[in-house]
CSV table of C-alpha atoms and ligand atoms in Angstrom, one decimal:
chain,number,residue,atom,x,y,z
W,1,MET,CA,-0.3,0.0,0.0
W,2,HIS,CA,1.3,3.6,-0.7
W,3,PRO,CA,-0.3,6.8,-0.4
W,4,THR,CA,-1.4,8.7,-3.6
W,5,SER,CA,-1.8,11.8,-1.9
W,6,PRO,CA,1.3,13.3,-0.1
W,7,ALA,CA,-0.9,16.6,1.3
W,8,GLN,CA,-3.7,14.1,2.9
W,9,PHE,CA,-1.2,11.6,4.1
W,10,GLU,CA,0.9,14.6,5.9
W,11,ALA,CA,-2.1,15.8,7.2
W,12,SER,CA,-3.1,12.4,8.5
W,13,ARG,CA,0.1,11.6,10.2
W,14,SER,CA,0.0,15.2,11.7
W,15,ARG,CA,-3.3,15.2,12.5
W,16,THR,CA,-4.2,18.8,10.4
W,17,ILE,CA,-6.6,18.9,8.2
W,18,PRO,CA,-5.4,18.8,4.3
W,19,GLN,CA,-6.6,21.2,1.4
W,20,PRO,CA,-9.2,20.3,-1.0
W,21,GLU,CA,-7.8,18.9,-3.8
W,22,LEU,CA,-8.4,17.3,-7.5
W,23,VAL,CA,-8.4,13.6,-7.7
W,24,ARG,CA,-8.9,12.8,-11.5
W,25,ASP,CA,-11.3,14.7,-14.0
W,26,ASP,CA,-14.5,16.2,-12.3
W,27,VAL,CA,-13.6,14.6,-9.1
W,28,TRP,CA,-12.4,16.3,-5.5
W,29,ALA,CA,-11.8,15.2,-2.6
W,30,LEU,CA,-12.5,17.6,0.8
W,31,ALA,CA,-11.8,17.2,4.2
W,32,GLN,CA,-14.6,17.6,6.8
W,33,GLN,CA,-13.6,18.2,10.6
W,34,MET,CA,-15.0,15.6,13.0
W,35,PRO,CA,-15.7,16.5,16.9
W,36,GLY,CA,-14.3,14.7,19.7
W,37,GLY,CA,-10.4,14.6,18.8
W,38,TYR,CA,-10.5,10.5,17.4
W,39,LEU,CA,-10.3,11.2,14.3
W,40,PRO,CA,-9.7,14.9,13.2
W,41,TYR,CA,-11.5,14.4,9.5
W,42,SER,CA,-13.7,12.6,7.1
W,43,LEU,CA,-13.2,12.9,3.3
W,44,LEU,CA,-15.8,14.0,1.2
W,45,TYR,CA,-15.9,13.6,-2.4
W,46,VAL,CA,-17.5,15.8,-5.1
W,47,LEU,CA,-18.1,14.5,-8.6
W,48,ARG,CA,-19.2,17.1,-11.5
W,49,ASP,CA,-21.0,15.2,-14.4
W,50,ALA,CA,-21.1,15.8,-18.1
W,51,ASP,CA,-24.1,18.1,-17.9
W,52,GLY,CA,-21.7,20.7,-15.3
W,53,ALA,CA,-24.0,19.4,-12.3
W,54,PHE,CA,-22.7,17.8,-8.9
W,55,HIS,CA,-22.9,14.9,-6.9
W,56,VAL,CA,-21.6,14.6,-3.4
W,57,ILE,CA,-20.3,11.2,-1.5
W,58,ASP,CA,-20.2,11.2,2.0
W,59,PRO,CA,-21.3,15.0,3.0
W,60,GLY,CA,-19.5,14.6,6.2
W,61,TRP,CA,-20.1,15.8,10.2
W,62,ASP,CA,-23.1,18.2,10.5
W,63,SER,CA,-21.3,21.6,11.4
W,64,PRO,CA,-21.6,25.3,10.5
W,65,GLN,CA,-18.0,25.1,9.6
W,66,ASN,CA,-18.3,21.9,7.5
W,67,TRP,CA,-21.3,23.6,5.4
W,68,SER,CA,-19.0,26.5,4.9
W,69,THR,CA,-16.3,24.4,3.7
W,70,LEU,CA,-18.4,22.6,1.2
W,71,CYS,CA,-20.0,26.1,-0.2
W,72,GLU,CA,-16.6,27.2,-0.6
W,73,VAL,CA,-15.3,24.4,-2.7
W,74,LEU,CA,-18.4,24.4,-4.9
W,75,ALA,CA,-17.9,28.5,-5.4
W,76,GLY,CA,-14.3,27.4,-6.3
W,77,LEU,CA,-15.9,25.4,-9.2
W,78,GLY,CA,-18.0,28.4,-10.4
W,79,ALA,CA,-21.4,26.3,-8.6
W,80,SER,CA,-23.3,26.5,-5.6
W,81,VAL,CA,-25.5,23.7,-3.6
W,82,ALA,CA,-28.2,24.2,-5.9
W,83,ASP,CA,-26.3,22.7,-8.4
W,84,VAL,CA,-26.0,19.5,-6.3
W,85,ARG,CA,-28.2,16.4,-7.6
W,86,SER,CA,-27.7,13.5,-5.5
W,87,ILE,CA,-25.9,12.9,-2.2
W,88,THR,CA,-24.8,9.5,-1.5
W,89,SER,CA,-23.5,7.9,2.0
W,90,THR,CA,-21.8,5.0,2.3
W,91,HIS,CA,-23.6,4.4,5.9
W,92,LEU,CA,-25.3,6.0,8.6
W,93,HIS,CA,-22.6,7.2,10.9
W,94,PRO,CA,-22.6,11.1,11.3
W,95,ASP,CA,-19.3,11.6,10.1
W,96,HIS,CA,-20.3,10.3,6.8
W,97,ILE,CA,-24.4,11.4,6.7
W,98,GLY,CA,-24.7,14.0,9.5
W,99,LEU,CA,-24.7,16.9,6.8
W,100,ALA,CA,-26.9,15.1,4.3
W,101,GLN,CA,-30.2,16.8,5.9
W,102,ARG,CA,-29.0,20.4,5.6
W,103,LEU,CA,-27.7,19.9,1.7
W,104,ARG,CA,-30.7,18.1,0.6
W,105,GLN,CA,-32.9,20.6,2.3
W,106,ALA,CA,-30.9,23.4,0.4
W,107,SER,CA,-30.3,21.6,-3.3
W,108,GLY,CA,-33.4,19.6,-3.3
W,109,ALA,CA,-31.2,16.4,-4.1
W,110,PRO,CA,-32.1,12.8,-3.1
W,111,LEU,CA,-30.0,11.0,-0.5
W,112,GLN,CA,-28.9,7.8,-1.4
W,113,LEU,CA,-28.4,4.6,1.1
W,114,HIS,CA,-28.0,1.0,0.3
W,115,GLU,CA,-31.3,-0.7,1.0
W,116,THR,CA,-30.3,-2.6,4.2
W,117,GLU,CA,-29.0,0.7,5.6
W,118,ALA,CA,-31.8,2.9,4.7
W,119,ALA,CA,-33.7,0.5,6.8
W,120,ALA,CA,-31.9,1.4,9.6
W,121,THR,CA,-32.4,5.2,9.5
W,122,GLY,CA,-34.9,7.2,11.2
W,123,SER,CA,-34.5,6.1,14.6
W,124,PRO,CA,-31.4,6.5,17.1
W,125,PHE,CA,-28.8,3.6,15.6
W,126,ASP,CA,-26.9,4.2,19.0
W,127,GLY,CA,-29.7,5.8,21.3
W,128,PRO,CA,-30.1,5.2,24.9
W,129,GLY,CA,-31.4,2.0,24.0
W,130,ASN,CA,-33.3,0.0,26.8
W,131,ALA,CA,-31.5,-0.2,30.1
W,132,ASP,CA,-32.7,-3.8,30.9
W,133,ALA,CA,-31.7,-5.2,27.3
W,134,VAL,CA,-27.8,-3.7,28.5
W,135,GLU,CA,-28.2,-5.3,32.0
W,136,LEU,CA,-29.2,-8.9,30.3
W,137,GLN,CA,-26.0,-8.5,27.8
W,138,LEU,CA,-23.8,-7.5,30.8
W,139,ASP,CA,-25.2,-10.6,32.6
W,140,ALA,CA,-24.3,-12.6,29.5
W,141,TRP,CA,-20.8,-11.3,29.1
W,142,GLY,CA,-20.2,-11.9,32.9
W,143,VAL,CA,-19.3,-8.5,33.5
W,144,PRO,CA,-18.4,-8.2,37.3
W,145,GLU,CA,-20.5,-5.9,39.5
W,146,HIS,CA,-17.8,-3.2,40.2
W,147,ARG,CA,-17.6,-2.6,36.1
W,148,ARG,CA,-21.3,-2.4,35.3
W,149,ALA,CA,-22.0,1.0,36.2
W,150,GLU,CA,-19.5,2.9,33.8
W,151,ILE,CA,-21.1,1.0,30.9
W,152,LEU,CA,-24.4,1.4,31.8
W,153,ARG,CA,-23.5,5.2,32.2
W,154,ILE,CA,-22.0,5.2,28.8
W,155,THR,CA,-24.9,3.2,26.8
W,156,ALA,CA,-27.7,5.8,28.7
W,157,GLN,CA,-25.4,8.8,27.3
W,158,ALA,CA,-24.8,7.6,23.7
W,159,SER,CA,-25.5,10.4,21.3
W,160,GLY,CA,-29.0,9.4,20.1
W,161,PHE,CA,-28.0,10.9,16.5
W,162,VAL,CA,-30.7,9.8,14.2
W,163,PRO,CA,-29.4,9.2,10.6
W,164,PRO,CA,-31.9,10.7,8.1
W,165,ALA,CA,-34.1,8.9,6.2
W,166,ALA,CA,-33.0,8.1,2.5
W,167,ASP,CA,-35.0,9.5,-0.2
W,168,ARG,CA,-33.7,6.6,-2.6
W,169,THR,CA,-32.3,3.2,-1.9
W,170,LEU,CA,-29.6,1.7,-4.1
W,171,VAL,CA,-29.1,-2.2,-4.5
W,172,ASP,CA,-26.0,-4.0,-5.2
W,173,GLY,CA,-24.3,-3.5,-8.3
W,174,GLU,CA,-26.6,-0.7,-9.5
W,175,ARG,CA,-25.4,2.1,-11.4
W,176,LEU,CA,-25.8,5.4,-10.2
W,177,ASP,CA,-27.3,8.0,-12.3
W,178,ILE,CA,-24.4,10.4,-13.0
W,179,PRO,CA,-24.0,11.1,-16.8
W,180,GLY,CA,-20.1,10.7,-17.7
W,181,PHE,CA,-19.5,8.6,-14.6
W,182,ASP,CA,-19.8,4.5,-14.4
W,183,LEU,CA,-20.1,4.6,-10.9
W,184,ARG,CA,-21.9,1.4,-9.1
W,185,GLY,CA,-22.5,0.6,-5.5
W,186,MET,CA,-20.9,-2.6,-4.0
W,187,LEU,CA,-22.7,-4.0,-1.0
W,188,THR,CA,-20.2,-4.5,1.6
W,189,PRO,CA,-21.4,-5.1,5.1
W,190,GLY,CA,-19.3,-5.4,8.2
W,191,HIS,CA,-18.4,-2.2,9.4
W,192,THR,CA,-22.5,-1.5,9.2
W,193,SER,CA,-25.0,-4.3,7.8
W,194,GLY,CA,-25.6,-2.5,5.0
W,195,HIS,CA,-22.2,-0.5,4.6
W,196,LEU,CA,-22.1,0.7,0.6
W,197,CYS,CA,-18.9,1.1,-1.4
W,198,LEU,CA,-18.9,2.9,-4.7
W,199,ARG,CA,-16.6,1.4,-7.7
W,200,GLU,CA,-16.0,3.8,-10.8
W,201,ASP,CA,-14.7,1.7,-13.6
W,202,GLY,CA,-13.9,4.4,-16.2
W,203,ARG,CA,-11.3,6.0,-13.8
W,204,SER,CA,-10.3,3.0,-11.9
W,205,LEU,CA,-11.5,4.7,-8.3
W,206,LEU,CA,-12.9,2.6,-5.3
W,207,PHE,CA,-14.5,5.2,-2.8
W,208,THR,CA,-14.6,2.8,0.3
W,209,GLY,CA,-16.2,4.6,3.0
W,210,ASP,CA,-15.0,2.9,6.3
W,211,HIS,CA,-14.9,-0.1,4.9
W,212,LEU,CA,-11.1,-0.3,3.8
W,213,LEU,CA,-8.8,2.7,5.8
W,214,PRO,CA,-5.0,3.1,5.4
W,215,MET,CA,-4.3,4.0,8.8
W,216,MET,CA,-6.4,2.2,11.0
W,217,TYR,CA,-8.6,-1.2,11.3
W,218,ALA,CA,-12.4,0.3,11.7
W,219,GLY,CA,-14.7,-1.8,13.9
W,220,LEU,CA,-17.3,-4.0,13.0
W,221,GLY,CA,-20.9,-4.5,13.5
W,222,LEU,CA,-21.2,-0.7,14.4
W,223,GLY,CA,-24.7,0.1,12.7
W,224,ALA,CA,-28.1,-1.7,12.8
W,225,PRO,CA,-28.2,-5.6,14.4
W,226,SER,CA,-27.8,-8.2,12.1
W,227,ALA,CA,-28.7,-11.6,11.9
W,228,THR,CA,-25.3,-12.4,10.4
W,229,ASN,CA,-21.9,-12.3,12.2
W,230,PRO,CA,-20.1,-9.1,11.2
W,231,LEU,CA,-16.6,-10.2,11.1
W,232,ALA,CA,-17.9,-13.3,8.5
W,233,ASP,CA,-19.5,-10.4,6.7
W,234,TYR,CA,-16.5,-8.4,6.7
W,235,LEU,CA,-14.0,-10.9,5.5
W,236,ALA,CA,-16.2,-11.7,2.5
W,237,SER,CA,-16.8,-8.1,1.7
W,238,LEU,CA,-12.9,-7.7,2.0
W,239,ASP,CA,-12.8,-10.3,-0.8
W,240,ARG,CA,-14.9,-8.2,-3.0
W,241,VAL,CA,-12.9,-5.1,-2.9
W,242,ARG,CA,-9.6,-7.0,-3.7
W,243,GLU,CA,-11.1,-7.9,-7.1
W,244,TYR,CA,-10.1,-4.2,-8.0
W,245,PRO,CA,-6.2,-4.2,-7.5
W,246,GLY,CA,-5.5,-1.5,-10.1
W,247,TYR,CA,-7.7,0.6,-8.3
W,248,GLU,CA,-7.2,3.8,-6.2
W,249,VAL,CA,-8.9,4.0,-2.9
W,250,LEU,CA,-10.5,6.9,-1.7
W,251,PRO,CA,-11.4,6.2,1.7
W,252,GLY,CA,-13.7,8.1,4.2
W,253,HIS,CA,-10.7,9.0,6.7
W,254,GLY,CA,-6.9,9.6,6.0
W,255,TYR,CA,-5.6,9.5,3.0
W,256,ARG,CA,-6.1,8.0,-1.1
W,257,PHE,CA,-3.8,5.1,-1.6
W,258,ALA,CA,-2.8,2.3,-4.2
W,259,GLY,CA,-2.6,-1.2,-2.9
W,260,VAL,CA,-6.5,-2.2,-2.3
W,261,ALA,CA,-5.6,-6.0,-2.6
W,262,GLU,CA,-2.5,-5.6,0.0
W,263,ARG,CA,-4.6,-3.5,2.3
W,264,ALA,CA,-7.4,-5.8,2.5
W,265,THR,CA,-5.0,-8.7,3.1
W,266,GLU,CA,-3.5,-6.6,6.1
W,267,THR,CA,-6.9,-5.9,7.4
W,268,ALA,CA,-8.3,-9.6,7.4
W,269,GLU,CA,-5.2,-10.8,9.2
W,270,HIS,CA,-5.3,-8.2,11.8
W,271,HIS,CA,-9.0,-9.7,12.7
W,272,ARG,CA,-8.4,-13.6,12.2
W,273,ARG,CA,-5.1,-12.9,14.2
W,274,ARG,CA,-7.6,-12.0,17.3
W,275,SER,CA,-9.9,-14.4,16.1
W,276,ARG,CA,-7.0,-17.0,16.9
W,277,GLU,CA,-6.4,-15.3,20.2
W,278,VAL,CA,-9.7,-15.9,21.4
W,279,ALA,CA,-9.8,-19.6,19.9
W,280,ALA,CA,-6.5,-19.9,22.0
W,281,VAL,CA,-8.4,-18.8,25.3
W,282,LEU,CA,-11.5,-21.0,24.7
W,283,GLU,CA,-9.0,-23.9,24.3
W,284,ASP,CA,-7.7,-23.8,27.6
W,285,ALA,CA,-10.9,-22.6,29.3
W,286,PRO,CA,-13.8,-23.5,27.2
W,287,ASP,CA,-16.2,-22.1,29.5
W,288,SER,CA,-14.5,-18.5,29.7
W,289,SER,CA,-16.9,-15.5,29.9
W,290,THR,CA,-16.7,-13.0,27.1
W,291,TRP,CA,-15.3,-10.9,30.2
W,292,GLN,CA,-12.7,-13.6,30.9
W,293,ILE,CA,-11.8,-14.1,27.5
W,294,ALA,CA,-11.5,-10.0,26.7
W,295,SER,CA,-9.3,-9.8,29.9
W,296,SER,CA,-7.0,-12.3,28.4
W,297,LEU,CA,-6.4,-11.2,25.2
W,298,THR,CA,-3.8,-8.2,24.2
W,299,TRP,CA,-5.1,-4.5,23.8
W,300,SER,CA,-3.2,-1.5,22.5
W,301,ALA,CA,-4.2,0.5,25.4
W,302,GLY,CA,-3.7,-2.3,27.7
W,303,TRP,CA,-6.8,-4.2,29.5
W,304,PRO,CA,-6.9,-2.1,32.6
W,305,GLY,CA,-6.6,0.8,30.3
W,306,LEU,CA,-9.9,0.3,28.9
W,307,VAL,CA,-12.5,2.0,30.3
W,308,ASP,CA,-16.1,3.2,29.7
W,309,PHE,CA,-17.1,2.9,26.0
W,310,LEU,CA,-13.8,1.2,25.2
W,311,LEU,CA,-14.6,-1.4,27.5
W,312,TYR,CA,-18.3,-1.9,26.0
W,313,SER,CA,-16.4,-1.9,22.5
W,314,ALA,CA,-14.1,-4.4,23.3
W,315,LEU,CA,-16.4,-6.6,24.6
W,316,ALA,CA,-19.1,-6.3,22.1
W,317,GLN,CA,-15.9,-7.2,19.4
W,318,THR,CA,-14.6,-10.4,22.0
W,319,GLU,CA,-18.1,-11.5,21.5
W,320,MET,CA,-18.1,-11.3,18.1
W,321,HIS,CA,-15.2,-13.3,17.7
W,322,ARG,CA,-16.6,-15.9,19.7
W,323,ASP,CA,-19.8,-16.0,17.8
W,324,TYR,CA,-17.8,-15.7,14.5
W,325,LEU,CA,-15.6,-19.1,16.1
W,326,ALA,CA,-18.9,-21.0,17.1
W,327,GLY,CA,-20.6,-20.3,13.6
W,328,ALA,CA,-17.1,-21.8,11.8
W,329,ALA,CA,-17.3,-24.7,14.1
W,330,ARG,CA,-21.2,-25.5,13.1
F,1,ZN,ZN1,-18.1,4.6,10.1
């Protein structure tokens, strides 16, 4: 894998915000700032079609600053938000879809999502949830009494962000209506259950959202609950993007890069390594609880360093690996 944008690569490393840039003829990338400090920015892509109208992929976090950035970039191209004809989000997280509501109100452009993802919009995907349901989950995971309060607190405090409902749904393989582009949706579940990558065959581009990132391994199972195991889905989805080795990857965060197959392999190996770790714990002690397994694994923050949301996330990911192994054994 190697970066194809030195400016984005440098910004990603130094945790600054890169300037908007031209990616290919009629394709631009611009960085939208994110609050919270975990990641500095998401990447929004602007396409100009053969009729001179514009299309936006992953509009970014909803903030006055991000709105101004988008308006300025369009103005620099001699256009305005009124010239936007479609908005497509790879998935329902607020750093990818947040600004879509304002953009569609200002432009009249439809918001498009994969049909599976669209089914999860309109209600809080990470909302306060049901405290009784969380209690039951903590029981099932074997979380000791003195660690339960912090998890109950953070699940109750979850933002309650409500992803805007889609105006139009897409299916796998569907060609988007963008004159001058050969852009198709690819269903790539894992990060969320209806995550969509977009592939542009004329320009050899892959828009990967949070499915494949250059500088980190995105979490899995972070959308609506699915009947299938998110890790099993994800490994299959990595195989899908691996089929386009010559394409440049335009991810949702970080920097553009070449080497999709290599990065897909590294990413799959990262998750398989974790599964092997979980399998080794279960081989020694088959009756281990999810809590006991998680506390035996190596975590980059160290097990004692995992508190609050990180603890909850670590337990959820451990449970996902355990379920994946059980599925593989069946
Ligand atoms: Zn995401």
